[in-house]
Amino acid sequence: MPSNKCSDIMRGMGPRAPHRTIAHLDFDAFFAAVEENCDPSLRGKPVIVGGGERGVVATANYVARRYGIHSAMPLRTARRLCPQGVFITGHFELYREYSQRFRALLGEYSPLVEPLSLDEAYVDLTGTELLFGPPVETARLIQRRVAEELKLSVSVGVATNKLVAKVASDYQKPGGFTVVPPGQEAAFLAPLAVEKLPGVGPHLLEQLRDRGVVTVGDLARVPVPLLRLSFGEWGELLAHRARGEDPCPVAPREEVKSISKEHTFEEDISDPGVLESTLIALTEEVCRRLRSQRLEARTVTVKIRYADFVTHTCSRTLPRPLDVDEVFFAEVLSLFRQGRRRRYRLRLLGVGLSNLTPRAWQDDLFDQRLPLLRELDLKLDTIRERFGKKAVVRGATFSYNPSAVSYTRTSERAVSSQVRLG
Ligand code: DCP
Ligand code: CA
Ligand code: CA
């Protein structure tokens, strides 16, 4: 059962315990809390962070939430609900700075720190007791240090795996500290609404509700073969998750400095159609890898090698980091058109992304078109992950991949199963 008392827990979490101790930490009302730090006169007032007139709410502090304001709500609605609220556009660079300081602090306690987004991370505290004492107390200490040094409130969940730690950190927000002792994972999750399980989105939720599943406990009682029948491999995974099982390790991501991909033509090419569709395909691939690592890039580079091996590279740095295909297509094509100095045939093309940072969540603070494009990109990424890279091919890359036409049917099938699965 969730507990705030470290003493209960530590009996089960001694140095020789065979289980892991993982903490998940998530800032409370992150962007708004940073804004309150910058301007302490905001404390106690409803604070809403979000973009221009047409934008949506990125987050609202807990005072504003009492008016029913929440992330992703149109700002217009938020203004109607709380006309006296303080509306702020947001300062991404500042949020990134806080995020870096947060990760550095966590890194003092364990080499195994896995950031999930700017405002949350897992830290594996298994085996740290010799240095820092009982892991649950270490997690407490981290929470206090975040409050004192970053002046931010963070909610903490401690459990034997990432899944349960994440649900636990959300259990008593804001300022929560929830420990799920070893062996209590399933019992902790059972009474919670099934959508509290990470990965249960609106579409899956609807399908589960249709089957009478409301709580995580209900889900744990559905026979595994039935889940497998309804949801395939994901069904089996779901069965494990409903029981609070998650073997995934806390995986610190190596710091990626750049992501690039090159293509050498079988024979030297001068046809601009083929060259540009090659560039589009390369850009798609690097952007997909960028998103899969939850990064954004500011600098894009195009590499052009001519038939005689003379090589040029040209780069452009965007005003802010992004991860959306369309933006990079435009940059890459314009770099190529400007940078191709000679009409010679080409031997190789390459596209690289650098100046990488962990992604910030919400682009629509600045531009309404981006979230839709990002949604499209993410859907395509999922389809490709499930059905292979060629399952969906952008029209613009057809000349790069002449066999693409034969994939059209696959892609239709993939899209329709995607729609069904959500
Ligand atoms: N964010 C965003 N758009 C969303 C959700 C979140 O821009 N739809 C941004 C603003 C948040 C930050 O990401 O401050 C972290 O997101 P969380 O979901 O963790 O929400 P908060 O930290 O704001 O609040 P909570 O206390 O519920 O964690
Ligand atoms: Ca948060
Ligand atoms: Ca978060």
Coordinates of C-alpha atoms and ligand atoms in Angstrom, one line a residue:
M1 CA 0.0 0.0 0.0
P2 CA 1.2 3.5 -0.6
S3 CA 2.9 4.9 2.5
N4 CA 4.7 8.0 3.5
K5 CA 6.5 6.3 6.3
C6 CA 10.0 5.4 5.3
S7 CA 10.4 3.0 8.2
D8 CA 7.8 0.5 7.0
I9 CA 9.3 0.3 3.7
M10 CA 13.0 0.1 4.5
R11 CA 12.5 -3.2 6.3
G12 CA 11.8 -4.6 2.9
M13 CA 14.4 -2.6 1.1
G14 CA 17.6 -3.5 2.9
P15 CA 21.0 -3.7 1.3
R16 CA 20.7 -7.4 0.5
A17 CA 17.2 -7.2 -0.9
P18 CA 17.1 -8.8 -4.4
H19 CA 14.7 -6.2 -5.8
R20 CA 15.5 -2.8 -7.3
T21 CA 14.6 0.6 -5.8
I22 CA 13.6 3.0 -8.5
A23 CA 12.4 6.6 -8.0
H24 CA 10.3 8.5 -10.5
L25 CA 10.3 12.3 -10.0
D26 CA 8.0 14.7 -11.7
F27 CA 7.9 18.5 -11.1
D28 CA 4.5 19.9 -10.1
A29 CA 3.0 22.4 -12.6
F30 CA 6.5 22.7 -14.1
F31 CA 6.4 25.7 -16.4
A32 CA 4.1 27.6 -14.1
A33 CA 6.3 26.9 -11.1
V34 CA 9.4 28.2 -13.0
E35 CA 7.4 31.4 -13.8
E36 CA 6.6 31.8 -10.1
N37 CA 10.3 31.5 -9.3
C38 CA 11.0 34.3 -11.8
D39 CA 8.3 36.5 -10.4
P40 CA 7.4 35.5 -6.8
S41 CA 4.5 38.0 -6.8
L42 CA 2.7 35.4 -8.9
R43 CA 2.5 32.9 -6.0
G44 CA -1.0 32.3 -4.8
K45 CA -2.5 33.7 -8.1
P46 CA -3.8 31.6 -10.9
V47 CA -1.0 31.3 -13.4
I48 CA -1.5 29.9 -16.9
V49 CA 1.3 29.3 -19.3
G50 CA 0.4 29.1 -23.0
G51 CA 0.9 30.6 -26.4
G52 CA -0.7 33.5 -28.3
E53 CA -4.4 34.2 -28.8
R54 CA -5.1 31.0 -30.8
G55 CA -2.9 28.9 -28.6
V56 CA -3.6 26.3 -25.9
V57 CA -2.7 26.0 -22.3
A58 CA 0.7 24.3 -21.7
T59 CA 0.1 24.1 -18.0
A60 CA -1.6 25.9 -15.2
N61 CA -0.5 26.1 -11.6
Y62 CA -2.6 24.4 -8.9
V63 CA -4.5 27.6 -8.1
A64 CA -5.6 27.9 -11.7
R65 CA -6.6 24.3 -11.8
R66 CA -9.2 24.9 -9.2
Y67 CA -11.0 26.9 -12.0
G68 CA -11.0 23.8 -14.2
I69 CA -8.1 24.9 -16.3
H70 CA -5.8 22.1 -17.6
S71 CA -3.1 21.4 -20.2
A72 CA -4.2 21.4 -23.8
M73 CA -7.3 23.5 -23.1
P74 CA -7.8 26.4 -25.6
L75 CA -6.6 29.6 -24.0
R76 CA -9.8 31.2 -24.9
T77 CA -11.7 28.8 -22.6
A78 CA -9.1 29.3 -19.9
R79 CA -9.6 33.1 -20.1
R80 CA -13.3 32.6 -19.8
L81 CA -13.0 30.3 -16.8
C82 CA -10.6 32.6 -15.0
P83 CA -10.4 36.2 -16.4
Q84 CA -8.3 37.3 -13.4
G85 CA -5.6 34.7 -14.2
V86 CA -2.1 35.7 -15.1
F87 CA -1.4 34.5 -18.6
I88 CA 2.2 34.0 -19.6
T89 CA 3.6 32.9 -23.0
G90 CA 6.5 30.8 -21.6
H91 CA 10.3 30.8 -21.5
F92 CA 11.6 27.5 -22.9
E93 CA 15.3 28.3 -22.5
L94 CA 14.6 28.7 -18.8
Y95 CA 12.7 25.4 -18.5
R96 CA 15.6 23.7 -20.2
E97 CA 18.1 25.2 -17.8
Y98 CA 16.0 24.0 -14.8
S99 CA 15.8 20.6 -16.4
Q100 CA 19.6 20.4 -16.8
R101 CA 20.1 21.3 -13.2
F102 CA 17.6 18.7 -12.1
R103 CA 19.4 16.0 -14.1
A104 CA 22.8 17.0 -12.7
L105 CA 21.4 16.8 -9.2
L106 CA 20.0 13.3 -9.8
G107 CA 23.3 12.3 -11.3
E108 CA 25.0 12.9 -7.9
Y109 CA 23.1 9.9 -6.5
S110 CA 23.2 7.3 -9.3
P111 CA 24.7 6.9 -12.7
L112 CA 21.4 5.4 -13.8
V113 CA 19.2 8.5 -14.5
E114 CA 16.7 8.3 -17.4
P115 CA 15.0 11.6 -18.3
L116 CA 11.6 11.1 -19.7
S117 CA 10.9 14.7 -20.6
L118 CA 12.1 18.1 -19.4
D119 CA 10.3 17.7 -16.1
E120 CA 10.6 14.1 -15.1
A121 CA 13.1 11.3 -14.7
Y122 CA 13.7 7.9 -13.3
V123 CA 16.6 7.3 -11.1
D124 CA 17.7 3.8 -10.1
L125 CA 18.8 3.9 -6.5
T126 CA 19.5 0.1 -6.2
G127 CA 22.8 -0.4 -4.5
T128 CA 23.4 3.2 -3.4
E129 CA 22.9 2.5 0.3
L130 CA 26.5 2.1 1.1
L131 CA 27.2 5.6 -0.1
F132 CA 24.0 7.4 0.8
G133 CA 22.0 5.2 3.2
P134 CA 18.5 3.7 2.6
P135 CA 17.3 4.5 -0.9
V136 CA 13.9 5.7 0.3
E137 CA 15.6 8.3 2.5
T138 CA 17.8 9.3 -0.4
A139 CA 14.7 9.9 -2.5
R140 CA 13.4 12.1 0.3
L141 CA 16.6 14.0 0.4
I142 CA 16.5 14.6 -3.4
Q143 CA 13.0 15.9 -3.0
R144 CA 14.2 18.3 -0.3
R145 CA 17.2 19.4 -2.3
V146 CA 15.1 20.1 -5.4
A147 CA 12.9 22.3 -3.2
E148 CA 15.8 24.2 -1.6
E149 CA 18.2 24.5 -4.6
L150 CA 15.8 24.7 -7.5
K151 CA 12.9 26.2 -5.6
L152 CA 10.6 23.7 -7.3
S153 CA 8.1 21.2 -5.9
V154 CA 8.6 17.7 -7.2
S155 CA 6.4 14.7 -6.6
V156 CA 8.2 11.4 -6.0
G157 CA 7.2 7.7 -6.4
V158 CA 9.5 5.0 -5.2
A159 CA 8.9 1.3 -6.2
T160 CA 10.7 -1.8 -7.4
N161 CA 10.1 -0.9 -11.1
K162 CA 9.7 2.1 -13.4
L163 CA 6.0 1.5 -14.1
V164 CA 4.9 1.5 -10.5
A165 CA 7.3 4.3 -9.6
K166 CA 5.7 6.5 -12.3
V167 CA 2.2 5.8 -11.2
A168 CA 3.2 6.4 -7.6
S169 CA 4.7 9.8 -8.3
D170 CA 1.4 10.9 -9.7
Y171 CA -0.5 9.5 -6.7
Q172 CA -0.4 12.4 -4.3
K173 CA 0.4 15.4 -6.5
P174 CA 1.5 18.1 -5.8
G175 CA 4.4 17.6 -3.4
G176 CA 3.7 13.8 -3.1
F177 CA 6.0 11.2 -1.8
T178 CA 4.6 7.7 -2.3
V179 CA 6.4 4.5 -1.6
V180 CA 5.1 1.2 -2.9
P181 CA 6.9 -1.6 -0.9
P182 CA 8.1 -4.7 -2.7
G183 CA 5.3 -7.2 -3.2
Q184 CA 2.6 -4.5 -3.0
E185 CA 2.7 -3.4 -6.6
A186 CA -0.5 -5.1 -7.8
A187 CA -2.4 -4.2 -4.7
F188 CA -1.3 -0.5 -5.1
L189 CA -2.5 -0.4 -8.7
A190 CA -5.7 -2.4 -8.4
P191 CA -8.1 0.3 -7.2
L192 CA -6.7 3.0 -9.6
A193 CA -8.6 3.9 -12.8
V194 CA -7.1 1.9 -15.7
E195 CA -6.1 5.1 -17.6
K196 CA -3.6 5.8 -14.8
L197 CA -1.5 3.0 -16.4
P198 CA 1.0 4.7 -18.7
G199 CA 0.2 3.6 -22.2
V200 CA -3.5 3.4 -21.8
G201 CA -4.6 6.3 -24.0
P202 CA -8.2 7.4 -24.9
H203 CA -8.7 4.8 -27.6
L204 CA -7.6 1.8 -25.7
L205 CA -9.5 3.1 -22.7
E206 CA -12.7 3.1 -24.7
Q207 CA -12.1 -0.5 -25.8
L208 CA -11.4 -1.5 -22.2
R209 CA -14.5 0.2 -20.9
D210 CA -16.5 -1.7 -23.6
R211 CA -15.2 -4.8 -21.9
G212 CA -16.3 -3.6 -18.5
V213 CA -12.7 -2.8 -17.4
V214 CA -12.7 0.3 -15.2
T215 CA -9.9 -0.2 -12.7
V216 CA -6.4 -1.7 -13.1
G217 CA -7.6 -4.5 -10.9
D218 CA -10.4 -5.3 -13.4
L219 CA -7.8 -5.4 -16.1
A220 CA -5.6 -7.8 -14.0
R221 CA -8.6 -10.2 -13.8
V222 CA -9.1 -10.4 -17.5
P223 CA -7.7 -13.8 -18.7
V224 CA -4.4 -13.2 -20.5
P225 CA -5.4 -15.2 -23.6
L226 CA -8.4 -12.9 -24.0
L227 CA -6.2 -9.8 -23.8
R228 CA -3.8 -11.4 -26.3
L229 CA -6.8 -12.1 -28.6
S230 CA -8.0 -8.5 -28.4
F231 CA -4.7 -6.6 -28.5
G232 CA -2.1 -9.0 -29.7
E233 CA 1.4 -8.7 -28.1
W234 CA 0.3 -5.4 -26.5
G235 CA -2.4 -7.4 -24.7
E236 CA 0.2 -9.6 -23.0
L237 CA 2.2 -6.6 -22.0
L238 CA -0.9 -5.0 -20.7
A239 CA -1.6 -8.0 -18.5
H240 CA 1.9 -7.7 -17.0
R241 CA 1.5 -4.0 -16.4
A242 CA -1.9 -4.5 -14.8
R243 CA -0.1 -6.7 -12.2
G244 CA 2.5 -4.0 -11.6
E245 CA 5.3 -5.9 -13.5
D246 CA 7.9 -4.1 -15.5
P247 CA 11.3 -5.5 -16.1
C248 CA 12.6 -2.5 -18.1
P249 CA 15.9 -1.1 -16.8
V250 CA 16.5 2.5 -16.0
A251 CA 18.4 3.3 -19.2
P252 CA 20.4 6.5 -19.2
R253 CA 20.6 7.7 -22.7
E254 CA 24.1 8.4 -23.9
E255 CA 24.4 12.0 -24.9
V256 CA 23.8 12.1 -28.6
K257 CA 25.7 14.9 -30.3
S258 CA 24.3 14.5 -33.8
I259 CA 22.2 12.3 -35.9
S260 CA 22.9 11.8 -39.6
K261 CA 22.3 9.6 -42.6
E262 CA 24.0 9.4 -46.0
H263 CA 23.1 7.8 -49.2
T264 CA 25.6 6.9 -51.9
F265 CA 24.0 6.5 -55.3
E266 CA 24.7 3.4 -57.3
E267 CA 25.5 5.6 -60.2
D268 CA 26.2 9.4 -60.2
I269 CA 23.0 11.4 -60.4
S270 CA 22.0 14.8 -61.7
D271 CA 18.2 14.5 -61.9
P272 CA 16.9 17.1 -59.4
G273 CA 13.7 15.0 -58.7
V274 CA 15.7 12.0 -57.6
L275 CA 18.2 14.2 -55.6
E276 CA 15.4 16.0 -53.8
S277 CA 13.4 13.0 -53.0
T278 CA 16.5 11.3 -51.6
L279 CA 17.0 14.3 -49.4
I280 CA 13.4 14.0 -48.2
A281 CA 13.8 10.4 -47.4
L282 CA 17.1 11.0 -45.5
T283 CA 15.4 13.8 -43.6
E284 CA 12.5 11.6 -42.6
E285 CA 14.9 9.0 -41.3
V286 CA 17.0 11.4 -39.2
C287 CA 13.9 13.1 -37.8
R288 CA 12.4 9.7 -36.9
R289 CA 15.5 8.8 -35.0
L290 CA 15.5 12.3 -33.4
R291 CA 11.9 11.8 -32.1
S292 CA 12.6 8.2 -31.0
Q293 CA 15.2 9.6 -28.6
R294 CA 12.9 12.4 -27.5
L295 CA 15.3 15.1 -28.8
E296 CA 14.9 18.2 -30.7
A297 CA 17.5 19.7 -33.1
R298 CA 18.4 23.3 -33.9
T299 CA 21.0 22.8 -36.6
V300 CA 20.5 21.0 -39.9
T301 CA 23.3 20.1 -42.3
V302 CA 23.3 18.9 -45.9
K303 CA 26.3 17.1 -47.3
I304 CA 26.8 17.1 -51.0
R305 CA 29.5 15.0 -52.6
Y306 CA 30.1 15.3 -56.4
A307 CA 31.2 12.6 -58.8
D308 CA 34.8 13.8 -58.4
F309 CA 34.6 13.4 -54.6
V310 CA 34.6 17.2 -54.0
T311 CA 32.4 17.6 -50.9
H312 CA 30.5 20.5 -49.6
T313 CA 28.4 20.8 -46.4
C314 CA 26.1 23.6 -45.6
S315 CA 24.2 24.2 -42.4
R316 CA 21.5 26.3 -40.9
T317 CA 20.6 26.9 -37.3
L318 CA 16.9 27.5 -36.5
P319 CA 15.7 30.1 -34.0
R320 CA 14.7 27.2 -31.6
P321 CA 15.0 23.4 -31.5
L322 CA 12.4 21.4 -33.3
D323 CA 11.6 17.8 -34.2
V324 CA 9.0 18.1 -37.0
D325 CA 9.7 16.6 -40.5
E326 CA 8.1 19.4 -42.5
V327 CA 10.3 22.1 -41.0
F328 CA 13.4 20.2 -41.8
F329 CA 12.2 19.3 -45.3
A330 CA 12.0 22.9 -46.1
E331 CA 15.4 23.8 -44.6
V332 CA 17.1 20.8 -46.3
L333 CA 15.7 21.6 -49.7
S334 CA 16.6 25.2 -49.4
L335 CA 20.1 24.5 -48.2
F336 CA 20.5 22.0 -51.1
R337 CA 19.3 24.4 -53.7
Q338 CA 21.5 27.2 -52.5
G339 CA 24.5 25.0 -51.7
R340 CA 24.7 23.0 -54.9
R341 CA 27.4 25.1 -56.5
R342 CA 27.9 23.0 -59.6
R343 CA 25.7 21.3 -62.0
Y344 CA 27.9 18.2 -61.8
R345 CA 26.5 14.8 -61.1
L346 CA 26.3 13.8 -57.4
R347 CA 27.8 10.7 -55.8
L348 CA 26.4 11.1 -52.3
L349 CA 23.9 13.1 -50.3
G350 CA 23.7 13.3 -46.5
V351 CA 21.5 15.0 -43.9
G352 CA 22.6 15.7 -40.4
L353 CA 20.9 17.1 -37.3
S354 CA 23.0 18.6 -34.4
N355 CA 22.7 21.1 -31.6
L356 CA 20.4 18.6 -29.9
T357 CA 18.4 19.1 -26.7
P358 CA 15.8 17.1 -24.9
R359 CA 12.5 18.0 -26.4
A360 CA 10.2 20.5 -24.7
W361 CA 6.6 19.5 -24.8
Q362 CA 4.5 21.9 -26.6
D363 CA 5.3 23.6 -29.8
D364 CA 2.0 25.3 -30.2
L365 CA 3.1 28.0 -27.7
F366 CA 4.8 29.4 -30.8
D367 CA 3.1 28.0 -33.8
Q368 CA -0.3 26.4 -34.2
R369 CA 0.7 24.3 -37.2
L370 CA 3.3 22.3 -35.5
P371 CA 1.3 20.1 -33.1
L372 CA -0.7 18.7 -36.0
L373 CA 2.4 18.0 -38.0
R374 CA 4.1 16.4 -35.0
E375 CA 1.0 14.3 -34.4
L376 CA 1.3 13.1 -38.0
D377 CA 5.0 12.4 -37.6
L378 CA 4.4 10.4 -34.5
K379 CA 1.7 8.4 -36.1
L380 CA 3.9 7.6 -39.0
D381 CA 6.7 6.6 -36.6
T382 CA 4.4 4.2 -34.9
I383 CA 3.2 2.6 -38.1
R384 CA 6.7 2.2 -39.3
E385 CA 7.8 0.7 -36.0
R386 CA 5.0 -1.9 -36.3
F387 CA 5.0 -2.6 -40.0
G388 CA 8.4 -1.7 -41.2
K389 CA 10.0 1.5 -42.5
K390 CA 8.4 1.2 -45.9
A391 CA 4.9 0.7 -44.6
V392 CA 4.0 4.3 -45.3
V393 CA 5.9 6.3 -47.9
R394 CA 5.6 10.0 -48.5
G395 CA 4.7 10.9 -52.1
A396 CA 7.8 13.1 -52.3
T397 CA 10.1 10.1 -51.7
F398 CA 8.7 7.9 -54.5
S399 CA 11.5 8.7 -56.9
Y400 CA 14.1 7.9 -54.3
N401 CA 12.4 4.5 -53.7
P402 CA 11.0 3.4 -57.1
S403 CA 9.5 0.3 -55.5
A404 CA 7.5 2.5 -53.2
V405 CA 4.3 2.2 -55.3
S406 CA 4.1 -1.5 -54.5
Y407 CA 3.9 -0.6 -50.8
T408 CA 0.8 1.5 -51.2
R409 CA -1.5 -1.3 -50.4
T410 CA 0.5 -2.2 -47.3
S411 CA 0.4 1.4 -46.2
E412 CA -3.4 1.5 -46.5
R413 CA -3.6 -1.6 -44.4
A414 CA -1.2 -0.2 -41.9
V415 CA -3.1 3.0 -41.6
S416 CA -6.4 1.3 -41.1
S417 CA -5.0 -1.0 -38.3
Q418 CA -3.4 2.0 -36.8
V419 CA -6.8 3.6 -36.6
R420 CA -8.3 0.6 -35.0
L421 CA -5.5 0.3 -32.4
G422 CA -5.4 4.0 -31.6
Ligands
DCP1 N1 3.2 20.5 -21.2 C1 2.7 21.1 -22.4 N2 1.6 20.6 -23.0 C2 0.9 19.5 -22.5 C3 1.4 18.9 -21.3 C4 2.5 19.5 -20.7 O1 3.4 22.0 -22.9 N3 -0.2 19.1 -23.1 C5 4.4 21.1 -20.6 C6 4.0 22.1 -19.5 C7 4.2 21.3 -18.3 C8 5.3 20.4 -18.6 O2 5.2 20.1 -20.0 O3 4.6 22.2 -17.2 C9 5.3 19.1 -17.8 O4 4.1 18.4 -18.1 P1 3.3 17.6 -17.0 O5 2.3 16.8 -17.7 O6 4.2 16.9 -16.1 O7 2.4 18.7 -16.2 P2 2.8 19.8 -15.1 O8 4.2 19.5 -14.6 O9 2.6 21.1 -15.6 O10 1.8 19.5 -13.9 P3 1.7 18.2 -12.9 O11 1.9 18.8 -11.6 O12 0.4 17.6 -13.2 O13 2.8 17.3 -13.3
CA2 CA 5.0 17.5 -14.0
CA3 CA 5.8 15.3 -16.6

